[in-house]
Coordinates of C-alpha atoms in Angstrom, one line a residue:
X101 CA 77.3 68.2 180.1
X102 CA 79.0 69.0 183.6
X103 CA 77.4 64.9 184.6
X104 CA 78.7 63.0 181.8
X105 CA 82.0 64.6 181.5
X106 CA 82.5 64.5 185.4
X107 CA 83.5 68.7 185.5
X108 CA 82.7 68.9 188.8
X109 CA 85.7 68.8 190.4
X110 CA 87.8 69.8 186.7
X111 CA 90.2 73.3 187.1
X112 CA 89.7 74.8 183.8
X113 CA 85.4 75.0 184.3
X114 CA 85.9 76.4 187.9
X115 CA 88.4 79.1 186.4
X116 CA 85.5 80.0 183.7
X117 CA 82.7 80.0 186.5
X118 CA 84.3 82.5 188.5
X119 CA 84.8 84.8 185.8
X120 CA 81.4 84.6 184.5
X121 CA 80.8 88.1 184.4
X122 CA 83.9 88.6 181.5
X123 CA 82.3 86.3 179.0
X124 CA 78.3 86.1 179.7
X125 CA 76.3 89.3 179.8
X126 CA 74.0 87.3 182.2
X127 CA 75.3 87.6 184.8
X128 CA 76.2 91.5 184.0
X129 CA 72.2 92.4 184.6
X130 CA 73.7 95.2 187.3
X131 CA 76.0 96.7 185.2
X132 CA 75.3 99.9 183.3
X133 CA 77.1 98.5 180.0
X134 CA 74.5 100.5 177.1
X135 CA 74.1 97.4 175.1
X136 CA 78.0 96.7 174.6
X137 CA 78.5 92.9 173.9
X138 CA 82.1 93.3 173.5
X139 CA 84.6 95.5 175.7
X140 CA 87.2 94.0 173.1
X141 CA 89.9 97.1 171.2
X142 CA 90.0 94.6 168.5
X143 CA 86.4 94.1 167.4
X144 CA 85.4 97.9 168.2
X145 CA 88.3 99.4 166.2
X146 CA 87.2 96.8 163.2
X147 CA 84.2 98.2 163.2
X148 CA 84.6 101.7 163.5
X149 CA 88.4 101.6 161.2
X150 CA 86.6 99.3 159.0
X151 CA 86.9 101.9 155.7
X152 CA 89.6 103.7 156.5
X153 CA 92.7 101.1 155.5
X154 CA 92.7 99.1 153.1
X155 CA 95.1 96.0 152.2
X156 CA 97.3 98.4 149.9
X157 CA 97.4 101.6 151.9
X158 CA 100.4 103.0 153.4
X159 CA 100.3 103.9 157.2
X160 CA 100.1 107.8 156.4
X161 CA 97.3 107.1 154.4
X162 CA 95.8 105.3 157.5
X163 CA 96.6 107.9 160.0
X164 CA 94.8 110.8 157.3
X165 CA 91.8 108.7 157.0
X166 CA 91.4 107.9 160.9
X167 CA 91.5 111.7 161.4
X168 CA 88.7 112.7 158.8
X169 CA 86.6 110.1 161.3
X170 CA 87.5 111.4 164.2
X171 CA 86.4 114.9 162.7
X172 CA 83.5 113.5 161.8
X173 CA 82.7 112.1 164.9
X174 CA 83.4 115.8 166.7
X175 CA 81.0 117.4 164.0
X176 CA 78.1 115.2 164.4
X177 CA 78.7 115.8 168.3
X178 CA 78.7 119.7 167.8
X179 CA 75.9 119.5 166.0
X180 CA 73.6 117.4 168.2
X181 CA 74.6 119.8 170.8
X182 CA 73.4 122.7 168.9
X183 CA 70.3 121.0 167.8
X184 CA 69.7 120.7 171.5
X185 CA 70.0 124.0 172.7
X186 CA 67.8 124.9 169.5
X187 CA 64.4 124.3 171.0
X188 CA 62.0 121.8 171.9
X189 CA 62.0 118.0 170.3
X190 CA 58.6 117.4 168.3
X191 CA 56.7 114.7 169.5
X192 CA 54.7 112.3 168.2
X193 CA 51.7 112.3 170.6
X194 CA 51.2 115.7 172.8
X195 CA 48.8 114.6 175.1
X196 CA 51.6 112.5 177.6
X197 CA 52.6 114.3 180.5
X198 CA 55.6 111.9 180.5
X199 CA 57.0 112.4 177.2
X200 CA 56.3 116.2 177.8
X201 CA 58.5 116.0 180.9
X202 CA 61.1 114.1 179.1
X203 CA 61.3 115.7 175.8
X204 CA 62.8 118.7 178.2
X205 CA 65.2 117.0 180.1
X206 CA 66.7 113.9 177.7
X207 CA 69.0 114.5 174.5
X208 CA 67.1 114.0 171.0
X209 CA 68.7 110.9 171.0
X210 CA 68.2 109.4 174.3
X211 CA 64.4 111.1 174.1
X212 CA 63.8 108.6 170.6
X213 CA 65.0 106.0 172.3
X214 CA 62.6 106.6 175.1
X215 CA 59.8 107.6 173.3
X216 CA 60.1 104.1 171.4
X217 CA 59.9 102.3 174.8
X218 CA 57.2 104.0 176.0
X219 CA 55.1 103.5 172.9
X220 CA 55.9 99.5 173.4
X221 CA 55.1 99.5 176.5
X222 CA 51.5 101.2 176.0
X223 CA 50.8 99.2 173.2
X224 CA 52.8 96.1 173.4
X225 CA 52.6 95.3 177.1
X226 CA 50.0 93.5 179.0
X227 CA 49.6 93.4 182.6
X228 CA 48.4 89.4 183.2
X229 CA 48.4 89.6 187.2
X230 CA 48.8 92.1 190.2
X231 CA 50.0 91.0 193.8
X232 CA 50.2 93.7 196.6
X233 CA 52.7 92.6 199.4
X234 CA 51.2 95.5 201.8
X235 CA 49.6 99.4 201.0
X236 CA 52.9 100.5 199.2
X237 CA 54.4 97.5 197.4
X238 CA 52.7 96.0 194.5
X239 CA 54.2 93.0 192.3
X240 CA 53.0 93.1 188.8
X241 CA 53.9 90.3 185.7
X242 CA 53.6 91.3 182.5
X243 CA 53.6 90.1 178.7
X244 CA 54.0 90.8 175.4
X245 CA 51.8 90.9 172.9
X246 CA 55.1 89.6 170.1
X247 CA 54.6 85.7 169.7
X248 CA 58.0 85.5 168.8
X249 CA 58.5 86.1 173.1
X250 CA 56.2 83.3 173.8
X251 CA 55.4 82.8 177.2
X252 CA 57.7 84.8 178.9
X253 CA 57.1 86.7 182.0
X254 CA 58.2 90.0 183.7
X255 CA 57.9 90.8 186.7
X256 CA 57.7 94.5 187.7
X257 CA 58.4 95.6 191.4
X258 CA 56.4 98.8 192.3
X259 CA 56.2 101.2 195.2
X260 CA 53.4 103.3 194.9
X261 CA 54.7 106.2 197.7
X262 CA 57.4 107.1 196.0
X263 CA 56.9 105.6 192.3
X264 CA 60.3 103.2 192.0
X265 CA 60.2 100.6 190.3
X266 CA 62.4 97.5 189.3
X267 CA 62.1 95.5 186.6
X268 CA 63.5 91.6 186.4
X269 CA 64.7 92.6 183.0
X270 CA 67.0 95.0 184.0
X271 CA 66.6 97.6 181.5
X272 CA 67.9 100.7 184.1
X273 CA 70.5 99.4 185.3
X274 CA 71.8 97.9 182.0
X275 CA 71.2 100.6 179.5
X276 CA 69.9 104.0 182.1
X277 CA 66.6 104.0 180.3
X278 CA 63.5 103.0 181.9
X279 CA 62.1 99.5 180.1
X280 CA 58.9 99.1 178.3
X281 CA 57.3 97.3 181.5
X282 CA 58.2 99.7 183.6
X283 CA 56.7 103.0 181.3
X284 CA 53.3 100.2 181.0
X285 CA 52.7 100.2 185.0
X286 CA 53.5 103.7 185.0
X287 CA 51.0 104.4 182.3
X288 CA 48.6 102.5 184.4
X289 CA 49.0 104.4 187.7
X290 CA 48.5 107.7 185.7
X291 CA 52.0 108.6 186.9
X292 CA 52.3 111.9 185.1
X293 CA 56.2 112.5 186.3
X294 CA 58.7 110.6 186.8
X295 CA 61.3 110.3 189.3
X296 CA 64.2 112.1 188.7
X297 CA 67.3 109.5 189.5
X298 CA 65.6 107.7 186.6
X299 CA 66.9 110.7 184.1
X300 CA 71.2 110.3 184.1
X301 CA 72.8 113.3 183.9
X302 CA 74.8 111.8 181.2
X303 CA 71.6 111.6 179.0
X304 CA 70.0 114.6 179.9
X305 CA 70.6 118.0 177.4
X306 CA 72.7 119.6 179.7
X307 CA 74.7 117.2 180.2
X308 CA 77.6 119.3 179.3
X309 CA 76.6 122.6 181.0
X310 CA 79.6 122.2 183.8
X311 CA 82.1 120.8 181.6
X312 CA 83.6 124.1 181.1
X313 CA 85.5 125.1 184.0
X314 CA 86.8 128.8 183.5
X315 CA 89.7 128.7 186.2
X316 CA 91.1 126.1 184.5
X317 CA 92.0 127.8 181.3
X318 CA 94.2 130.8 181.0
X319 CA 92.2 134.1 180.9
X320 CA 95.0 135.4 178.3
X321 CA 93.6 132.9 175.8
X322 CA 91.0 134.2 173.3
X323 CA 89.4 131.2 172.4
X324 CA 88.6 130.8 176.6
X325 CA 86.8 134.2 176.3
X326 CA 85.2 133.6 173.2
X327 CA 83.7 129.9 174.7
X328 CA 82.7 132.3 178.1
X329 CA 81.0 134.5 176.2
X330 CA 78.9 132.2 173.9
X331 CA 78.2 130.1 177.2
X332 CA 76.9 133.0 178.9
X333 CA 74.9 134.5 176.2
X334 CA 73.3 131.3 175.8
X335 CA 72.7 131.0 179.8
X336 CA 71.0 134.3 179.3
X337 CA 68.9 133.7 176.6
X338 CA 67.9 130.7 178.4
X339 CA 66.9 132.5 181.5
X340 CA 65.1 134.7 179.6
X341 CA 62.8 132.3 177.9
X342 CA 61.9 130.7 181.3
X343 CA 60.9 133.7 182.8
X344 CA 58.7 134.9 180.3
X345 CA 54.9 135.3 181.3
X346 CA 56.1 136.0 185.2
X347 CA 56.2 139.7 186.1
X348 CA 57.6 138.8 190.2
X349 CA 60.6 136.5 188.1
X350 CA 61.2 139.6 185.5
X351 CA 61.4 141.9 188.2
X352 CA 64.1 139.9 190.3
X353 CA 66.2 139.0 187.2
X354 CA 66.4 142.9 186.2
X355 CA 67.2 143.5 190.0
X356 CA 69.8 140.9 190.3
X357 CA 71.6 142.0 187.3
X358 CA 71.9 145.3 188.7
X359 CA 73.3 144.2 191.3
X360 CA 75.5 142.3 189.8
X361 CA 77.2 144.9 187.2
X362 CA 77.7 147.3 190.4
X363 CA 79.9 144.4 191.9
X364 CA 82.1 143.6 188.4
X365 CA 82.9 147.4 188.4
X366 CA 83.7 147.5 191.5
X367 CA 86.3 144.5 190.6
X368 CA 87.4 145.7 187.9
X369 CA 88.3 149.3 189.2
X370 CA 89.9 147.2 192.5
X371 CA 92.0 144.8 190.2
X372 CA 93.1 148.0 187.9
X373 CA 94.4 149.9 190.8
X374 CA 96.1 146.6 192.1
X375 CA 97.7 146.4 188.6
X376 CA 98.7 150.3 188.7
X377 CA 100.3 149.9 192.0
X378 CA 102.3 146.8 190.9
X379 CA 103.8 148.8 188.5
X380 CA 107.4 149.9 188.9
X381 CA 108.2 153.9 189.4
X382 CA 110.5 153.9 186.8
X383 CA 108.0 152.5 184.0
X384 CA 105.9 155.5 185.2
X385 CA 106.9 157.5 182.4
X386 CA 104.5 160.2 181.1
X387 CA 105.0 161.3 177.4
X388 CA 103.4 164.2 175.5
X389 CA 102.6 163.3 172.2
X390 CA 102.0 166.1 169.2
X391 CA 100.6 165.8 166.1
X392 CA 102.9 165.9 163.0
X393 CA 102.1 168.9 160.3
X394 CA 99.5 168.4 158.2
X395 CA 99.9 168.5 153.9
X396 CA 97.3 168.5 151.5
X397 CA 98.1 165.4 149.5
X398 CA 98.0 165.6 145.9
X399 CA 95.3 164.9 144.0
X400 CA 92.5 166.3 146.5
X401 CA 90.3 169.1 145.4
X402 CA 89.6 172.0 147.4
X403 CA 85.5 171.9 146.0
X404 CA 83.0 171.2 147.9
X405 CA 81.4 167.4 148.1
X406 CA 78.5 166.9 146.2
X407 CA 75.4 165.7 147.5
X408 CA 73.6 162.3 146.4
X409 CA 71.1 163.1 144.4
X410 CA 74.1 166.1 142.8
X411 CA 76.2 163.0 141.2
X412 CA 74.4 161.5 139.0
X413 CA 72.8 164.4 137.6
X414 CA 73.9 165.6 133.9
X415 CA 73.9 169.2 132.5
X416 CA 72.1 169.0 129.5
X417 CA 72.7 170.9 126.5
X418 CA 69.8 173.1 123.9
X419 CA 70.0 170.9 120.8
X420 CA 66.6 171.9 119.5
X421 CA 66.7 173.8 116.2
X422 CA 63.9 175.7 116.5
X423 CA 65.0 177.4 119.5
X424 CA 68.5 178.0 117.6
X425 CA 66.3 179.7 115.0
X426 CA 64.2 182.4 116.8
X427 CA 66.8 183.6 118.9

C-alpha cells in the first residue's frame, strides 16, 4: 500500500507512525494495560452507563440511576474483600505446589484467572524445541495444541538460577499475570514457587492492608475508631491463625503483647497528665454533689418479690363434696 501510493515521503502516514502506540496495541507489548483496547471516556462510559438513561429520562433520573451503580460497584468491592479475608480459596487440583502458593497470596479473582492459565499451559502447551545459550539461560518455543493458532510459535526465555522468565507474548507485562507458556516451562522444571516480583501487590489479598493510614484521619471521628478497631481485630485474628501449632511463636506473641499494653499505659497515663496540666486554674473547680431525697413512688408495694417458680403458682380451692360432707 505504502509502494503504490508513494507514502513514503507523505505527512499525514509519518504523523500516524510516530504515534503508533495510541492506536495499535502492538506496539503496547510493554505496557501493563490489563486487556483495555480502548482508553476512550466515551466507549467506557457507554458501556458501563449503558442502562442507566434512557432516550426519555430526565437528568435527575440519570444522576439517581448512576448512583445505584456506583453503590453497586462499592458493594460487590466490599464483598470480595470480605470473601478474602474469609479463608482459603478451594482449588480444583491440591496436589500443585504452585496453585497452593498462589491461592494464599492472589485475590479470588486474580487466583481464577491464574489457575485458568496454569491449567492451559499444562495441558494445552507443548514444548517443540529447547536451546541452552550457556549453564543458566535456556531458550524454549512452544505450541499449542488449539488448531485454530496454527503454526504459531512462542518463544520462552528462561534462567534457571533464579527462575525469570520472559515470554515473546508478553503476557506479564501486559496483563501482571504470568502466561500459559511460561506456567508450562515452569511445570517442566518442577519449579514449586514462584518468584515473588511475579505476584503485584495490586493483585495480591492484601492489597489493601496499608491503605488505611490512621494519622491521617481525625482521632475525634468515630467511624476512624470503629475502621481501627475492626482492622486490628482482624490483624490479630490473623496472627493468631499463623502461629498455631508453634509453641517458641506463641510464647513470643504472649510476650510481646505484654510488653506492649505496659507501654500504652504508660501513654495514656503520660498524655492524661499532659491534658490535666493544660488545663486552666480557674476550670479547676471541685463540686460536691448530694443526692436528692428519696420518695416511694406510688404504686410500689412494700411485699416482698416473689420468687420464680412462686408466680405462676395458683392456690387452689377444696371443691370436693365428699370432703364437704364428713367434716
Amino acid at each position: 500500500m505504502i509502494e503504490k501510493g508513494c507514502l513514503h515521503e507523505n505527512r499525514w502516514h509519518k504523523d500516524l507512525h510516530n504515534i503508533r502506540r495510541r492506536w495499535s496495541t502492538t506496539f503496547n507489548k510493554d505496557v501493563l494495560d490489563l486487556g483495555i483496547l480502548s482508553t476512550q471516556i466515551s466507549e467506557f462510559a457507554n458501556n458501563c452507563l449503558h442502562g442507566c438513561s434512557k432516550p426519555t429520562s430526565a437528568l435527575v433520573e440519570c444522576f439517581s440511576e448512576m448512583e445505584k451503580l456506583v453503590s453497586s460497584w462499592r458493594r460487590n468491592e466490599r464483598d470480595e474483600d470480605y470473601k478474602c479475608k474469609q479463608g482459603d480459596v478451594c482449588l480444583r487440583y491440591k496436589v500443585s505446589f504452585l496453585l497452593k502458593q498462589t491461592s494464599k497470596q492472589y485475590s479470588r479473582k486474580m487466583f481464577a484467572l491464574f489457575e485458568k492459565n496454569f491449567m492451559v499451559g499444562v495441558l494445552g502447551v507443548n514444548v517443540v524445541d529447547e536451546n541452552k545459550y550457556d549453564e543458566r539461560n535456556i531458550l524454549y518455543i512452544t505450541t499449542h495444541n488449539d488448531p485454530a493458532d496454527g503454526d504459531k510459535r512462542w518463544f520462552v526465555s528462561y534462567d534457571s538460577v533464579t527462575n525469570q522468565a520472559q515470554c515473546s507474548c508478553r503476557g506479564f507485562e501486559t496483563k501482571g499475570l504470568l502466561c500459559s507458556h511460561i506456567l508450562r516451562i515452569s511445570n517442566l522444571r518442577n519449579v514449586r514457587q514462584i518468584p515473588g516480583s511475579y505476584v503485584l501487590k495490586r493483585f495480591s489479598m492484601k492489597a489493601k492492608k496499608d491503605i488505611y493510614l490512621p494519622e491521617s484521619i481525625p482521632s475525634t471521628n468515630y467511624d476512624s475508631d470503629l475502621i481501627f478497631r475492626n482492622e486490628l481485630m482482624r490483624f490479630s485474628y490473623d496472627l493468631a491463625r499463623r502461629v498455631e501449632g508453634c509453641t517458641i511463636a506463641k510464647e513470643h506473641v504472649v510476650s510481646s503483647i505484654n510488653v506492649l499494653s505496659k507501654q500504652i499505659d504508660h501513654l495514656i497515663d503520660d498524655e492524661e497528665k499532659q491534658r490535666n496540666n493544660n488545663i486552666p486554674e480557674s476550670e479547676k473547680v471541685t463540686v460536691t454533689m448530694k443526692d436528692p431525697p428519696l420518695k416511694r413512688p406510688k404504686g410500689v408495694s412494700n411485699a416482698r418479690m416473689k420468687a420464680h417458680w412462686e408466680r405462676g403458682r395458683r392456690q387452689t380451692r377444696i371443691t370436693s363434696s365428699y370432703l364437704l360432707f364428713n367434716m
